[in-house]
Coordinates of C-alpha atoms and ligand atoms in Angstrom, one line a residue:
M176 CA 66.1 100.7 111.5
A177 CA 69.4 101.5 113.2
K178 CA 72.1 102.9 111.0
P179 CA 74.9 100.4 110.3
K180 CA 78.1 101.2 112.1
I181 CA 81.3 100.9 110.2
V182 CA 84.6 101.5 112.1
I183 CA 87.9 101.9 110.2
L184 CA 91.3 101.4 112.0
G185 CA 94.1 103.4 110.4
G186 CA 94.1 106.6 108.4
A187 CA 97.2 106.9 106.2
L188 CA 96.3 105.9 102.7
S189 CA 94.0 102.9 102.8
G190 CA 91.8 103.8 105.7
P191 CA 90.5 107.1 104.2
T192 CA 90.0 105.5 100.8
A193 CA 88.0 102.6 102.4
A194 CA 86.0 105.2 104.4
A195 CA 85.1 107.2 101.2
H196 CA 84.0 104.1 99.4
A197 CA 81.9 103.0 102.3
R198 CA 80.2 106.4 102.3
E199 CA 79.6 106.2 98.5
T200 CA 78.0 102.8 99.0
D201 CA 75.8 103.7 102.0
A202 CA 74.7 107.3 102.5
D203 CA 73.2 106.5 106.0
A204 CA 75.9 104.5 107.7
K205 CA 77.7 105.8 110.7
I206 CA 81.3 105.7 109.7
T207 CA 84.2 106.3 112.2
L208 CA 87.9 106.3 111.3
I209 CA 90.5 106.1 114.1
E210 CA 94.1 107.2 113.6
R211 CA 96.7 107.7 116.2
A212 CA 98.7 110.3 114.3
K213 CA 97.5 113.9 113.5
A214 CA 97.6 113.6 109.7
I215 CA 95.4 111.4 107.6
S216 CA 95.1 110.6 103.9
Y217 CA 98.6 111.6 102.8
A218 CA 100.6 110.4 99.8
V219 CA 103.4 108.4 101.4
G220 CA 104.9 107.9 97.9
G221 CA 105.4 111.6 97.6
L222 CA 107.7 111.9 100.7
P223 CA 111.1 111.4 98.9
Y224 CA 110.1 114.0 96.3
V225 CA 109.5 116.6 99.0
L226 CA 113.1 116.0 100.0
S227 CA 114.4 116.4 96.4
G228 CA 112.3 119.6 96.0
E229 CA 110.2 118.1 93.1
I230 CA 107.1 118.4 95.3
V231 CA 107.2 122.0 96.3
T232 CA 105.2 122.1 99.5
R233 CA 104.5 119.5 102.1
A234 CA 100.9 120.4 102.0
D235 CA 100.8 119.0 98.4
I236 CA 101.0 115.5 99.7
V237 CA 98.1 115.9 102.1
P238 CA 95.4 117.0 99.8
H239 CA 92.5 116.1 102.1
G240 CA 92.8 116.6 105.8
P241 CA 90.3 115.4 108.5
E242 CA 88.0 118.4 107.8
F243 CA 87.4 117.4 104.2
F244 CA 86.3 113.9 105.3
R245 CA 84.2 115.2 108.1
H246 CA 82.5 117.8 105.9
D247 CA 82.3 116.2 102.4
Y248 CA 81.9 112.6 103.5
D249 CA 80.2 112.9 106.9
I250 CA 82.9 110.6 108.5
D251 CA 83.7 110.8 112.2
I252 CA 87.5 111.2 112.0
R253 CA 89.2 110.7 115.3
T254 CA 92.9 111.6 115.1
G255 CA 95.3 111.3 118.0
V256 CA 93.4 108.3 119.2
S257 CA 95.1 104.9 119.5
V258 CA 93.4 101.6 118.9
E259 CA 94.3 99.2 121.7
R260 CA 92.4 96.0 120.7
F261 CA 89.1 94.8 119.2
D262 CA 86.8 92.0 120.1
A263 CA 85.5 90.3 117.0
G264 CA 82.8 88.4 119.0
K265 CA 81.4 91.4 120.8
R266 CA 82.1 93.7 117.8
K267 CA 83.7 96.3 119.8
V268 CA 86.9 98.4 119.4
Y269 CA 88.8 99.5 122.5
T270 CA 90.7 102.8 122.0
S271 CA 92.6 105.3 124.1
D272 CA 89.4 107.4 123.9
G273 CA 86.8 104.8 124.9
V274 CA 84.9 101.8 123.4
I275 CA 83.2 101.9 120.0
A276 CA 80.7 99.3 118.8
Y277 CA 80.7 98.3 115.1
D278 CA 78.7 96.1 112.7
T279 CA 81.6 95.9 110.3
L280 CA 85.2 96.7 110.9
I281 CA 87.9 97.6 108.3
Y282 CA 91.4 96.8 109.5
A283 CA 93.8 99.2 107.8
L284 CA 96.7 99.4 110.3
G285 CA 99.3 98.9 107.6
A286 CA 102.9 97.9 108.4
G287 CA 105.5 99.1 110.8
S288 CA 109.1 100.1 109.8
V289 CA 111.8 97.6 110.7
L290 CA 114.7 99.1 112.8
P291 CA 117.7 96.7 112.7
A292 CA 118.6 95.6 116.2
V293 CA 122.0 97.3 116.1
F294 CA 120.2 100.7 116.3
G295 CA 118.6 99.9 119.6
D296 CA 115.9 102.6 120.4
G297 CA 117.2 104.9 117.6
A298 CA 118.7 108.3 118.0
A299 CA 117.9 112.0 117.6
N300 CA 119.6 112.0 114.1
L301 CA 117.8 108.8 112.9
S302 CA 114.5 108.7 111.2
F303 CA 112.2 106.6 109.1
L304 CA 110.5 108.0 106.0
R305 CA 106.9 107.0 106.4
N306 CA 104.8 110.0 107.3
P307 CA 104.7 113.8 107.4
A308 CA 106.1 113.8 111.0
H309 CA 109.2 112.0 109.8
L310 CA 109.6 114.6 107.0
R311 CA 109.5 117.3 109.6
T312 CA 112.3 115.5 111.6
I313 CA 114.4 115.1 108.5
D314 CA 113.8 118.7 107.4
A315 CA 114.8 120.0 110.8
R316 CA 118.2 118.1 110.6
L317 CA 118.9 119.3 107.1
Q318 CA 118.0 122.9 108.1
A319 CA 120.4 122.6 111.0
G320 CA 123.1 121.9 108.5
A321 CA 123.3 118.1 108.2
R322 CA 125.0 117.2 104.8
K323 CA 126.1 113.6 105.2
V324 CA 123.2 111.2 105.0
V325 CA 123.3 107.4 105.4
I326 CA 120.4 105.4 104.2
I327 CA 120.0 101.9 105.6
G328 CA 118.3 99.5 103.2
G329 CA 118.4 99.5 99.4
G330 CA 114.8 98.4 98.6
Y331 CA 112.4 100.6 96.6
Y332 CA 112.3 103.4 99.1
G333 CA 115.9 103.4 100.1
V334 CA 116.8 103.8 96.4
E335 CA 114.2 106.5 95.9
A336 CA 115.5 108.4 99.0
A337 CA 119.1 108.1 97.9
D338 CA 118.2 109.4 94.5
C339 CA 116.2 112.3 95.9
L340 CA 118.7 113.4 98.5
A341 CA 121.5 113.2 95.9
R342 CA 119.4 115.5 93.7
R343 CA 119.3 117.9 96.7
G344 CA 123.1 118.0 96.6
L345 CA 123.7 116.1 99.8
E346 CA 126.5 113.5 100.4
V347 CA 124.6 110.3 100.4
S348 CA 125.6 106.7 101.3
L349 CA 123.3 103.8 100.7
L350 CA 124.0 100.6 102.6
E351 CA 122.3 97.3 101.6
R352 CA 123.0 94.2 103.5
G353 CA 121.9 91.8 100.7
D354 CA 124.0 91.1 97.7
H355 CA 122.1 93.5 95.5
L356 CA 119.7 96.5 95.6
L357 CA 116.0 96.2 94.8
P358 CA 115.4 92.5 95.7
E359 CA 112.2 92.5 93.6
F360 CA 114.3 93.0 90.4
T361 CA 116.7 90.6 88.7
P362 CA 120.3 90.9 89.8
A363 CA 121.3 92.3 86.4
A364 CA 118.7 95.1 86.6
A365 CA 119.7 95.8 90.2
A366 CA 123.3 96.1 89.1
R367 CA 122.2 98.8 86.6
A368 CA 120.5 100.7 89.4
R369 CA 123.6 100.6 91.4
E370 CA 125.7 101.9 88.6
A371 CA 123.2 104.7 87.9
L372 CA 123.2 105.7 91.6
L373 CA 127.0 105.7 91.7
A374 CA 127.0 107.9 88.6
A375 CA 124.6 110.3 90.4
G376 CA 127.2 110.6 93.2
V377 CA 125.7 108.2 95.7
D378 CA 128.1 106.0 97.7
V379 CA 126.4 102.7 97.2
R380 CA 127.6 99.7 99.2
V381 CA 126.0 96.3 98.8
G382 CA 126.7 93.2 101.0
V383 CA 127.4 95.6 103.9
S384 CA 125.8 95.8 107.3
V385 CA 126.2 98.1 110.3
E386 CA 127.9 96.1 113.0
A387 CA 128.3 98.7 115.8
L388 CA 127.6 102.4 116.6
V389 CA 129.4 105.3 118.1
R390 CA 127.0 107.5 120.0
K391 CA 127.6 111.0 121.3
G392 CA 124.8 112.2 123.6
K393 CA 121.5 111.5 121.7
R394 CA 123.1 111.3 118.3
I395 CA 124.9 108.5 116.4
V396 CA 128.1 109.9 115.2
A397 CA 129.7 106.9 113.5
L398 CA 128.7 103.6 112.0
E399 CA 131.1 100.7 112.1
L400 CA 130.6 98.5 109.1
G401 CA 131.1 94.7 108.7
G402 CA 134.4 94.3 106.8
G403 CA 136.0 97.2 108.5
G404 CA 134.6 100.4 107.0
R405 CA 133.4 103.4 109.0
I406 CA 131.0 106.2 108.1
E407 CA 130.3 109.3 110.1
P408 CA 126.7 110.4 109.3
E409 CA 124.9 113.5 110.3
L410 CA 121.6 112.0 109.5
I411 CA 120.5 108.4 109.2
L412 CA 117.4 107.3 107.3
V413 CA 116.2 103.8 107.9
T414 CA 114.4 102.2 105.0
A415 CA 115.1 98.6 106.0
G416 CA 111.7 97.2 105.2
V417 CA 108.3 96.9 106.8
R418 CA 106.5 94.3 108.8
P419 CA 102.6 93.9 108.8
R420 CA 101.1 95.5 111.9
T421 CA 98.8 92.5 112.5
E422 CA 99.4 91.7 116.2
M423 CA 96.0 93.2 117.1
F424 CA 94.3 91.2 114.4
V425 CA 95.9 87.9 115.6
A426 CA 95.0 88.8 119.3
A427 CA 91.4 89.0 118.1
G428 CA 91.6 85.5 116.6
G429 CA 92.6 86.5 113.1
E430 CA 94.7 84.2 110.9
V431 CA 97.9 85.6 109.3
R432 CA 100.4 84.1 106.9
A433 CA 104.0 83.2 107.8
D434 CA 105.1 86.7 106.8
G435 CA 102.5 88.2 109.2
S436 CA 100.2 89.5 106.4
I437 CA 96.5 88.9 106.4
L438 CA 95.2 86.8 103.5
V439 CA 92.0 88.4 102.2
D440 CA 89.6 86.9 99.8
E441 CA 88.4 88.7 96.7
R442 CA 85.9 90.7 98.8
C443 CA 88.7 91.7 101.2
A444 CA 87.0 89.6 103.9
T445 CA 89.1 88.0 106.6
N446 CA 88.5 84.8 108.6
L447 CA 86.9 87.0 111.3
D448 CA 83.1 87.6 110.9
G449 CA 82.4 91.2 110.0
V450 CA 86.1 92.1 109.7
F451 CA 87.5 93.3 106.3
A452 CA 91.1 94.2 105.8
T453 CA 93.0 96.5 103.5
S454 CA 96.4 98.5 103.5
I455 CA 99.9 97.2 103.2
C456 CA 99.3 94.5 105.8
V457 CA 97.3 92.3 103.4
S458 CA 98.1 89.6 100.9
H459 CA 96.0 88.6 98.0
S460 CA 96.4 86.4 94.9
H461 CA 99.0 86.8 92.3
A462 CA 97.5 86.9 88.8
V463 CA 100.1 84.6 87.2
T464 CA 100.8 82.0 90.0
G465 CA 97.5 82.2 91.8
E466 CA 99.6 82.1 95.1
P467 CA 99.0 84.7 97.8
V468 CA 101.5 87.6 97.6
W469 CA 102.2 90.5 100.0
T470 CA 103.4 93.5 97.9
A471 CA 103.2 96.4 100.4
Q472 CA 102.5 98.8 97.5
A473 CA 100.2 101.8 97.5
S474 CA 98.8 100.7 94.1
D475 CA 97.6 97.5 95.6
A476 CA 96.5 99.1 98.9
D477 CA 94.3 101.5 97.1
K478 CA 92.5 98.7 95.4
T479 CA 92.0 96.6 98.5
A480 CA 90.7 99.8 100.2
Q481 CA 88.1 100.4 97.6
V482 CA 86.9 96.8 97.8
A483 CA 86.9 96.6 101.6
G484 CA 85.1 99.9 102.0
T485 CA 82.4 99.0 99.5
N486 CA 81.8 95.5 100.9
A487 CA 81.9 96.6 104.5
A488 CA 79.0 99.0 103.7
G489 CA 76.9 96.2 102.1
G490 CA 78.0 96.8 98.5
E491 CA 79.4 94.3 96.1
A492 CA 83.0 94.7 94.9
R493 CA 85.6 92.1 93.9
L494 CA 89.4 92.4 93.9
Q495 CA 91.4 91.5 90.9
P496 CA 94.6 89.6 91.4
T497 CA 97.9 91.5 91.5
L498 CA 101.0 91.5 89.4
G499 CA 103.2 93.3 91.8
T500 CA 103.8 96.0 89.2
A501 CA 106.3 98.6 90.3
I502 CA 108.6 101.4 89.0
V503 CA 111.5 103.2 90.6
R504 CA 113.9 105.9 89.6
A505 CA 117.6 105.5 90.4
G506 CA 119.6 108.5 89.1
A507 CA 119.1 108.8 85.4
L508 CA 117.8 105.3 85.2
Q509 CA 114.2 104.1 85.4
L510 CA 113.4 100.5 86.4
A511 CA 110.1 98.7 86.3
R512 CA 108.8 95.2 86.8
T513 CA 105.6 93.2 86.6
G514 CA 104.4 89.7 87.1
L515 CA 106.7 86.7 87.2
T516 CA 110.4 87.5 86.5
T517 CA 112.1 84.2 87.2
L518 CA 113.0 81.5 84.7
G519 CA 111.9 77.8 84.9
G520 CA 109.5 77.0 87.7
P521 CA 106.2 75.2 87.5
L522 CA 105.2 77.4 84.5
D523 CA 108.4 76.6 82.6
A524 CA 109.0 80.4 82.1
A525 CA 111.4 81.4 79.3
R526 CA 112.5 84.9 78.5
V527 CA 113.0 87.1 75.5
Q528 CA 115.3 90.1 75.9
V529 CA 115.4 93.0 73.5
S530 CA 117.0 96.4 73.5
G531 CA 116.3 99.5 71.5
H532 CA 115.0 103.0 72.0
S533 CA 112.2 104.9 73.8
R534 CA 111.3 106.8 70.6
D535 CA 112.5 106.9 67.1
P536 CA 116.4 106.9 67.4
F537 CA 116.6 109.9 65.0
F538 CA 114.3 112.0 67.3
V539 CA 115.6 114.3 69.9
G540 CA 115.4 112.8 73.4
S541 CA 115.4 109.2 72.2
E542 CA 116.8 107.1 75.0
P543 CA 118.2 103.5 75.2
L544 CA 115.6 101.0 76.5
E545 CA 115.9 97.4 77.4
L546 CA 113.0 95.0 77.9
A547 CA 112.8 91.4 79.1
V548 CA 109.5 89.6 78.7
Y549 CA 108.9 86.3 80.5
Y550 CA 106.4 83.8 78.9
S551 CA 105.3 80.2 79.3
R552 CA 107.4 78.0 77.0
E553 CA 104.4 75.7 76.5
S554 CA 101.6 78.1 75.8
E555 CA 103.6 81.3 75.0
R556 CA 101.3 83.2 77.4
L557 CA 103.0 86.3 78.9
L558 CA 103.9 85.9 82.5
G559 CA 106.0 88.9 83.5
A560 CA 108.3 91.7 82.4
E561 CA 111.2 93.9 83.4
V562 CA 112.0 97.2 81.7
V563 CA 115.1 99.3 82.2
G564 CA 116.0 102.5 80.5
H565 CA 116.4 106.3 80.6
G566 CA 112.9 107.1 79.3
G567 CA 109.6 105.6 78.3
V568 CA 109.9 102.8 80.9
D569 CA 106.6 103.6 82.6
K570 CA 104.6 103.3 79.3
R571 CA 106.1 99.9 78.4
I572 CA 105.6 98.3 81.8
D573 CA 102.0 99.4 81.9
V574 CA 101.3 98.0 78.4
L575 CA 103.0 94.8 79.4
A576 CA 101.1 94.6 82.7
T577 CA 97.8 95.0 80.8
A578 CA 98.9 92.4 78.3
I579 CA 99.6 89.9 81.0
M580 CA 96.3 90.5 82.8
G581 CA 94.6 90.1 79.4
E582 CA 96.4 86.7 79.1
L583 CA 98.0 87.7 75.7
T584 CA 100.6 85.4 74.1
L585 CA 103.9 86.4 72.4
S586 CA 102.2 86.5 69.0
R587 CA 99.5 88.8 70.2
L588 CA 102.1 91.1 71.7
A589 CA 104.0 91.2 68.4
G590 CA 100.8 92.4 66.7
L591 CA 99.5 94.8 69.3
D592 CA 98.4 98.0 67.7
L593 CA 100.2 100.7 69.7
A594 CA 100.3 104.4 69.0
Y595 CA 103.2 105.6 66.9
S596 CA 104.7 109.0 66.1
P597 CA 108.5 109.8 66.3
P598 CA 108.3 112.0 69.5
Y599 CA 106.6 109.1 71.4
S600 CA 107.6 105.7 70.1
L601 CA 108.7 103.6 67.1
A602 CA 106.6 102.1 64.3
R603 CA 107.8 98.8 65.8
D604 CA 107.8 99.6 69.5
L605 CA 110.1 97.6 71.7
V606 CA 107.0 96.0 73.2
N607 CA 106.1 94.7 69.8
A608 CA 109.7 93.8 69.1
A609 CA 109.8 91.5 72.1
G610 CA 106.8 89.6 70.7
V611 CA 108.4 89.5 67.2
V612 CA 111.8 88.2 68.5
G613 CA 110.1 85.8 70.8
V614 CA 108.0 84.2 68.0
Q615 CA 110.9 84.2 65.5
A616 CA 113.3 82.7 68.0
R617 CA 111.1 79.7 68.4
S618 CA 113.3 77.7 66.0
L619 CA 116.5 78.9 67.7
R620 CA 118.1 77.9 70.9
V621 CA 118.0 80.9 73.3
W622 CA 120.9 80.6 75.7
E623 CA 120.6 82.2 79.2
L624 CA 123.8 83.5 80.8
D625 CA 124.1 80.7 83.4
E626 CA 123.7 77.9 80.8
F627 CA 126.2 79.7 78.5
A628 CA 128.7 79.7 81.4
K629 CA 128.3 75.9 81.6
R630 CA 128.7 75.2 77.9
D631 CA 130.6 72.2 76.9
G632 CA 133.6 72.0 74.5
D633 CA 131.5 70.9 71.6
T634 CA 129.6 74.2 71.5
L635 CA 130.9 76.6 68.9
V636 CA 130.9 80.2 70.4
V637 CA 130.8 82.9 67.7
D638 CA 131.9 86.3 69.1
L639 CA 130.3 89.2 67.2
R640 CA 131.4 91.9 69.7
A641 CA 133.5 94.9 69.0
K642 CA 137.3 94.6 69.7
A643 CA 137.2 96.8 72.8
Q644 CA 134.5 94.6 74.3
R645 CA 136.3 91.4 73.5
K646 CA 139.3 92.8 75.2
R647 CA 137.4 93.8 78.3
Q648 CA 135.6 90.4 78.7
P649 CA 137.5 87.8 76.6
L650 CA 135.9 84.5 75.5
P651 CA 139.0 82.4 74.8
D652 CA 137.1 79.5 73.2
A653 CA 135.2 81.8 70.8
Q654 CA 135.7 82.3 67.0
V655 CA 135.5 86.0 66.1
M656 CA 133.2 86.7 63.1
E657 CA 131.2 89.6 61.6
L658 CA 127.5 89.3 60.8
A659 CA 128.1 90.0 57.1
D660 CA 130.7 87.2 56.8
L661 CA 128.5 84.4 58.0
P662 CA 127.8 83.0 54.5
K663 CA 131.6 82.5 54.2
H664 CA 131.5 80.2 57.2
K665 CA 128.4 78.3 56.0
A666 CA 130.1 74.9 55.8
A667 CA 131.7 75.2 59.3
L668 CA 128.4 76.3 60.9
R669 CA 126.4 73.5 59.3
K670 CA 128.8 70.9 60.8
R671 CA 128.2 71.9 64.4
E672 CA 125.4 70.6 66.7
A673 CA 125.4 73.7 68.8
V674 CA 126.4 77.2 67.8
V675 CA 125.9 80.2 70.1
F676 CA 126.3 83.7 68.8
V677 CA 127.3 86.4 71.3
C678 CA 127.1 90.2 71.0
E679 CA 126.8 93.0 73.5
T680 CA 123.0 93.2 73.7
G681 CA 121.7 90.0 72.1
R682 CA 120.4 91.9 69.1
T683 CA 123.1 91.2 66.5
A684 CA 123.6 87.7 67.9
Y685 CA 119.9 87.0 67.4
L686 CA 120.1 88.2 63.7
A687 CA 123.2 86.1 63.2
A688 CA 121.5 83.0 64.6
R689 CA 118.5 83.6 62.3
T690 CA 120.9 84.0 59.3
A691 CA 122.9 80.9 60.3
A692 CA 119.6 78.9 60.6
Q693 CA 118.8 79.9 57.1
L694 CA 122.2 78.8 56.0
G695 CA 121.4 75.3 57.3
C696 CA 122.9 75.5 60.7
R697 CA 120.5 73.4 62.8
G698 CA 122.1 74.1 66.1
A699 CA 122.0 77.9 65.8
G700 CA 121.3 79.9 68.9
Y701 CA 122.2 83.2 70.6
L702 CA 123.0 84.5 74.0
S703 CA 119.9 86.3 75.3
G704 CA 120.6 89.8 76.6
G705 CA 124.2 89.7 75.4
L706 CA 127.5 90.0 77.3
R707 CA 127.9 93.4 78.8
P708 CA 130.6 94.9 81.0
A709 CA 130.0 94.7 84.7
T710 CA 130.5 98.5 85.1
G711 CA 130.8 101.5 82.9
P712 CA 128.6 102.9 80.2
Q713 CA 126.2 100.4 78.5
P714 CA 126.1 100.0 74.7
A715 CA 122.9 101.2 73.2
G716 CA 121.0 98.9 71.0
Ligands
FAD15 C1 109.0 106.5 101.2 C2 107.9 105.6 100.6 C3 107.6 105.7 99.3 C4 106.7 104.9 98.7 N1 106.4 105.0 97.4 C5 105.5 104.2 96.8 C6 105.3 104.3 95.4 O1 105.9 105.1 94.7 N2 104.4 103.4 94.9 C7 103.7 102.5 95.6 O2 102.9 101.8 95.1 N3 103.9 102.4 97.0 C8 104.8 103.3 97.6 N4 105.0 103.2 98.9 C9 104.2 102.3 99.7 C10 102.9 102.9 100.1 O3 102.7 104.1 99.5 C11 102.8 103.2 101.5 O4 103.4 102.3 102.3 C12 101.3 103.3 101.8 O5 100.9 104.7 101.7 C13 100.8 102.7 103.0 O6 99.6 103.2 103.4 P1 98.6 102.2 104.3 O7 97.4 103.1 104.7 O8 98.3 101.0 103.5 O9 99.5 101.8 105.5 P2 100.3 102.6 106.6 O10 101.0 103.7 106.0 O11 101.1 101.6 107.3 O12 99.2 103.2 107.5 C14 98.7 102.6 108.7 C15 98.1 103.7 109.6 O13 97.6 103.1 110.7 C16 98.0 103.9 111.8 N5 98.0 103.1 113.0 C17 98.9 102.0 113.3 N6 98.6 101.5 114.5 C18 97.6 102.2 115.0 C19 96.9 102.1 116.2 N7 97.1 101.2 117.2 N8 95.9 103.0 116.5 C20 95.6 104.0 115.5 N9 96.2 104.1 114.4 C21 97.2 103.2 114.1 C22 99.3 104.5 111.5 O14 99.6 105.6 112.2 C23 99.2 104.7 110.0 O15 98.7 106.0 109.8 C24 105.9 104.0 99.5 C25 106.2 103.9 100.9 C26 107.2 104.7 101.4 C27 107.6 104.5 102.9

């Protein structure tokens, strides 16, 4: 019997992973991988950290070159070869190096970087940050003495690049056209990222776009900004997003979604017979909403690659839905998110916000930590989370992502048995605390900032904040009180239909609302997350 022929298009991260899984599934198959660049199987996520010097050599991000896959996996790796098209009916791939027949095809062509139109065809001092070749271009500019770097686009990778280049001691400007950095995060968390980058010396500008360029020879020497500003960069890094590279798939009769991504099923199959898809050009279902979602993350690409590779080789693998879990560093701050982080909607999502510490507050290295957990108001099932802090963010987001996948409720979260020792956590970790507060707040009214802003005159606002904070952000209709004095105000509190306690973080206000409820105040509630200053240092806990 003829050996099955598997052809893989694309060799960055997903293609080689799919190839390895195909080989592990079928020892006899003839497997060919086609990649137009020289490098294959490199850790794109590591690129910014080569720039900061935290990854010492470039070779560290390319652990397995073509030779490894040829020798250890018996895969026919063809680098420097471009795929031109494929014919799904004839099962043939047409490349710059001839035609290759296949039985199953794995489409792993990923996504192309977006270059805003104003930059035309680019410039000698402009680069993307997607592969080792880009790294060489950037390095060459920096070696030649470039100090002023402008980064276009404040999504995950723009923020990472800004953070890393600032660590290298360069003069960095980060320009974001939208009204906040990190569109996947809530505006409040994104504002914290901005403050942290500013504190790290990055010139962050949001709501700003490049309107015109000044060129000198092959270089761009100035950027004219909307609103009148001007920056004179020596190096420009474009991280303005990516677009699924699916034109070839569409030309072969493949169906894509409105965003251009390929919707795969749980086997990573596409609508084309014998064609599987992986890489950052695919969408698959969201674990909470069930809707298709395109995350363009390596963590998802790796999973689709394993499934596509196994199934293309005749094996049996199923994809789990995604939560879009992600983490990013911005200066001294760490930010992470998972699942659904919007309020209301068809699942009637509510939120509990808590703040505390990464480890016991008396232990050296304890850092402030803030956590928001989203849950279904009806079933109390966890739906999503966002964690912001200076340490321990990674651990909390991963616990929460696991809890969401396990369909835990607030009460189960409250009782989750997590490891405790002062160097690592707290006896009541903040993850547990979110569950505890969420459950105990059931009988209270939890006010979100936007509804608090629309409060009517009948609502009693009780301000528990310190004097300095009250001065910075006054609440003219509020009555100032201290937590310990609430019993003195028992009669007044009991008379009111709606009482909202306000503090800096939500923590004291929550305690006050619980106390007031016990004093017989039926309308007791608190402002979730508290009122914090727009800029400047954040109060801890
Ligand atoms: C700076 C940066 C940092 C990142 N950090 C993280 C992170 O921390 N966490 C995370 O989860 N994700 C991260 N990502 C996202 C993710 O790591 C990468 O985007 C991922 O590695 C993409 O790999 P891929 O194989 O899916 O797709 P791509 O990288 O798009 O690879 C597609 C491959 O196909 C090749 N190709 C395209 N057209 C042709 C053709 N016609 N013929 C032959 N070959 C072709 C390309 O050359 C490319 O090698 C980061 C991305 C960037 C840019």
